[in-house]
Amino acid sequence: MSRPLPVGVRWLVPVLAVIVVLIVALWPRQNDDDPSTGPPTAIAAGRGSDQAELGRLAAAAALQPCPTAKAETVDAGALGGITARCLGSTTEVDLGAALSGEPTLINVWASWCGPCREEIPALEAYAHTPDAIRVVGIDVEDSSTAALALLTELGAHYPSFGDTDAAALRGALAAPPVLPLSFLLRPDGSIARITTPATFDDPAQIHRAVSDLMP
């Protein structure tokens, strides 16, 4: 006749059983629903879907074409070497080379910035007034999809760049860490920050600010 197990051993058996169950449950397994453990084609398909959505949003926004670098050699100025992509595009351009040679109102913004949202309609209205200079937006610290969705919502069609190094851009413009920011790029390549007003409410304000800083 077998003797009963000691009390300590009887408690040990169920504890070991629980440990075995936990090990089996936590053992790494292939998960067909997790793209990170699936084949590379699953990840590539996801990226393709993201680009397709970006293209759809870009078409809906109907932005004017972004400026591109001139064929001839130009002085890229302070923005030289800072790259960005036109919203909805995958092609990088040098901002200094793309914007040089023409007076430009540069507006630095983001879709999550409340004052930016209020200012964008005024910039769009200004772009369609007589004697307006070129208006170009630079979206920072943002997603291109959110930026395009906002521009579509507000009916703003002036060109806007994104996917740029915000820290490098601020350094080149000697800009504080606030948004929105507006700058006048003069024909000679010099750049002046517009501080009065801090944000625009109507096209007349923009005309006055540009006139005050233009040589």
PDB file of C-alpha atoms in Angstrom, residues 47-142:
ATOM      1  CA  ARG A  47       2.513  51.071 -46.762  1.00  0.00           C
ATOM      2  CA  GLY A  48       0.958  50.999 -50.196  1.00  0.00           C
ATOM      3  CA  SER A  49      -2.462  51.565 -48.652  1.00  0.00           C
ATOM      4  CA  ASP A  50      -1.141  54.565 -46.692  1.00  0.00           C
ATOM      5  CA  GLN A  51       0.295  56.115 -49.853  1.00  0.00           C
ATOM      6  CA  ALA A  52      -2.966  55.528 -51.691  1.00  0.00           C
ATOM      7  CA  GLU A  53      -4.861  57.336 -48.913  1.00  0.00           C
ATOM      8  CA  LEU A  54      -2.357  60.189 -49.038  1.00  0.00           C
ATOM      9  CA  GLY A  55      -2.873  60.465 -52.775  1.00  0.00           C
ATOM     10  CA  ARG A  56      -6.647  60.550 -52.323  1.00  0.00           C
ATOM     11  CA  LEU A  57      -6.388  63.328 -49.744  1.00  0.00           C
ATOM     12  CA  ALA A  58      -3.992  65.299 -51.946  1.00  0.00           C
ATOM     13  CA  ALA A  59      -6.425  65.082 -54.856  1.00  0.00           C
ATOM     14  CA  ALA A  60      -9.276  66.271 -52.615  1.00  0.00           C
ATOM     15  CA  ALA A  61      -7.213  69.197 -51.302  1.00  0.00           C
ATOM     16  CA  ALA A  62      -6.369  70.317 -54.859  1.00  0.00           C
ATOM     17  CA  LEU A  63      -3.377  72.352 -53.731  1.00  0.00           C
ATOM     18  CA  GLN A  64      -1.462  74.458 -56.209  1.00  0.00           C
ATOM     19  CA  PRO A  65       1.835  72.877 -57.285  1.00  0.00           C
ATOM     20  CA  CYS A  66       4.698  73.505 -54.883  1.00  0.00           C
ATOM     21  CA  PRO A  67       7.639  75.573 -56.158  1.00  0.00           C
ATOM     22  CA  THR A  68      10.570  73.518 -57.375  1.00  0.00           C
ATOM     23  CA  ALA A  69      14.284  74.221 -57.704  1.00  0.00           C
ATOM     24  CA  LYS A  70      15.262  76.285 -60.720  1.00  0.00           C
ATOM     25  CA  ALA A  71      17.378  74.702 -63.416  1.00  0.00           C
ATOM     26  CA  GLU A  72      20.064  77.352 -63.122  1.00  0.00           C
ATOM     27  CA  THR A  73      22.353  77.708 -60.137  1.00  0.00           C
ATOM     28  CA  VAL A  74      20.761  79.831 -57.413  1.00  0.00           C
ATOM     29  CA  ASP A  75      21.687  81.120 -53.987  1.00  0.00           C
ATOM     30  CA  ALA A  76      19.570  78.958 -51.682  1.00  0.00           C
ATOM     31  CA  GLY A  77      20.047  81.347 -48.761  1.00  0.00           C
ATOM     32  CA  ALA A  78      19.244  80.448 -45.166  1.00  0.00           C
ATOM     33  CA  LEU A  79      16.880  77.653 -46.172  1.00  0.00           C
ATOM     34  CA  GLY A  80      19.456  75.915 -48.328  1.00  0.00           C
ATOM     35  CA  GLY A  81      19.984  72.291 -47.342  1.00  0.00           C
ATOM     36  CA  ILE A  82      16.615  71.959 -45.591  1.00  0.00           C
ATOM     37  CA  THR A  83      14.513  69.391 -47.413  1.00  0.00           C
ATOM     38  CA  ALA A  84      10.764  68.942 -47.483  1.00  0.00           C
ATOM     39  CA  ARG A  85       8.066  67.258 -49.533  1.00  0.00           C
ATOM     40  CA  CYS A  86       5.089  68.930 -51.155  1.00  0.00           C
ATOM     41  CA  LEU A  87       2.083  67.660 -49.195  1.00  0.00           C
ATOM     42  CA  GLY A  88       0.899  64.447 -50.832  1.00  0.00           C
ATOM     43  CA  SER A  89       4.169  63.920 -52.708  1.00  0.00           C
ATOM     44  CA  THR A  90       7.089  61.574 -52.016  1.00  0.00           C
ATOM     45  CA  THR A  91       9.681  63.756 -53.772  1.00  0.00           C
ATOM     46  CA  GLU A  92      12.080  65.732 -51.576  1.00  0.00           C
ATOM     47  CA  VAL A  93      13.137  69.241 -52.575  1.00  0.00           C
ATOM     48  CA  ASP A  94      15.581  71.741 -51.128  1.00  0.00           C
ATOM     49  CA  LEU A  95      13.430  74.533 -49.688  1.00  0.00           C
ATOM     50  CA  GLY A  96      16.071  77.184 -50.272  1.00  0.00           C
ATOM     51  CA  ALA A  97      16.489  76.294 -53.930  1.00  0.00           C
ATOM     52  CA  ALA A  98      12.739  75.924 -54.475  1.00  0.00           C
ATOM     53  CA  LEU A  99      11.701  79.243 -52.920  1.00  0.00           C
ATOM     54  CA  SER A 100      14.537  81.479 -54.068  1.00  0.00           C
ATOM     55  CA  GLY A 101      14.146  84.127 -56.723  1.00  0.00           C
ATOM     56  CA  GLU A 102      10.618  85.283 -55.912  1.00  0.00           C
ATOM     57  CA  PRO A 103       9.162  87.214 -52.975  1.00  0.00           C
ATOM     58  CA  THR A 104       7.273  84.735 -50.831  1.00  0.00           C
ATOM     59  CA  LEU A 105       5.134  84.800 -47.724  1.00  0.00           C
ATOM     60  CA  ILE A 106       6.173  81.683 -45.783  1.00  0.00           C
ATOM     61  CA  ASN A 107       3.711  80.450 -43.176  1.00  0.00           C
ATOM     62  CA  VAL A 108       4.842  77.738 -40.739  1.00  0.00           C
ATOM     63  CA  TRP A 109       1.878  75.850 -39.339  1.00  0.00           C
ATOM     64  CA  ALA A 110       0.394  72.549 -38.125  1.00  0.00           C
ATOM     65  CA  SER A 111      -3.081  71.030 -38.176  1.00  0.00           C
ATOM     66  CA  TRP A 112      -3.162  70.732 -34.360  1.00  0.00           C
ATOM     67  CA  CYS A 113      -2.448  74.462 -33.898  1.00  0.00           C
ATOM     68  CA  GLY A 114      -5.650  76.388 -33.124  1.00  0.00           C
ATOM     69  CA  PRO A 115      -4.435  79.836 -34.254  1.00  0.00           C
ATOM     70  CA  CYS A 116      -3.123  78.253 -37.461  1.00  0.00           C
ATOM     71  CA  ARG A 117      -6.617  77.035 -38.279  1.00  0.00           C
ATOM     72  CA  GLU A 118      -7.973  80.551 -37.783  1.00  0.00           C
ATOM     73  CA  GLU A 119      -5.242  82.131 -39.907  1.00  0.00           C
ATOM     74  CA  ILE A 120      -5.286  79.806 -42.932  1.00  0.00           C
ATOM     75  CA  PRO A 121      -8.511  81.234 -44.470  1.00  0.00           C
ATOM     76  CA  ALA A 122      -6.998  84.738 -44.339  1.00  0.00           C
ATOM     77  CA  LEU A 123      -3.873  83.497 -46.127  1.00  0.00           C
ATOM     78  CA  GLU A 124      -5.995  81.827 -48.798  1.00  0.00           C
ATOM     79  CA  ALA A 125      -8.029  84.999 -49.301  1.00  0.00           C
ATOM     80  CA  TYR A 126      -4.862  87.107 -49.522  1.00  0.00           C
ATOM     81  CA  ALA A 127      -3.377  84.799 -52.181  1.00  0.00           C
ATOM     82  CA  HIS A 128      -6.252  85.735 -54.495  1.00  0.00           C
ATOM     83  CA  THR A 129      -6.061  89.499 -54.040  1.00  0.00           C
ATOM     84  CA  PRO A 130      -4.382  91.897 -56.487  1.00  0.00           C
ATOM     85  CA  ASP A 131      -0.658  92.492 -55.899  1.00  0.00           C
ATOM     86  CA  ALA A 132      -0.386  89.506 -53.542  1.00  0.00           C
ATOM     87  CA  ILE A 133       3.004  87.793 -53.425  1.00  0.00           C
ATOM     88  CA  ARG A 134       3.372  84.022 -53.479  1.00  0.00           C
ATOM     89  CA  VAL A 135       2.077  82.244 -50.359  1.00  0.00           C
ATOM     90  CA  VAL A 136       3.681  78.961 -49.283  1.00  0.00           C
ATOM     91  CA  GLY A 137       2.894  76.936 -46.173  1.00  0.00           C
ATOM     92  CA  ILE A 138       5.335  74.678 -44.340  1.00  0.00           C
ATOM     93  CA  ASP A 139       3.595  72.100 -42.174  1.00  0.00           C
ATOM     94  CA  VAL A 140       5.729  70.942 -39.203  1.00  0.00           C
ATOM     95  CA  GLU A 141       5.533  68.294 -36.470  1.00  0.00           C
ATOM     96  CA  ASP A 142       2.397  66.938 -38.084  1.00  0.00           C
TER      97      ASP A 142
END
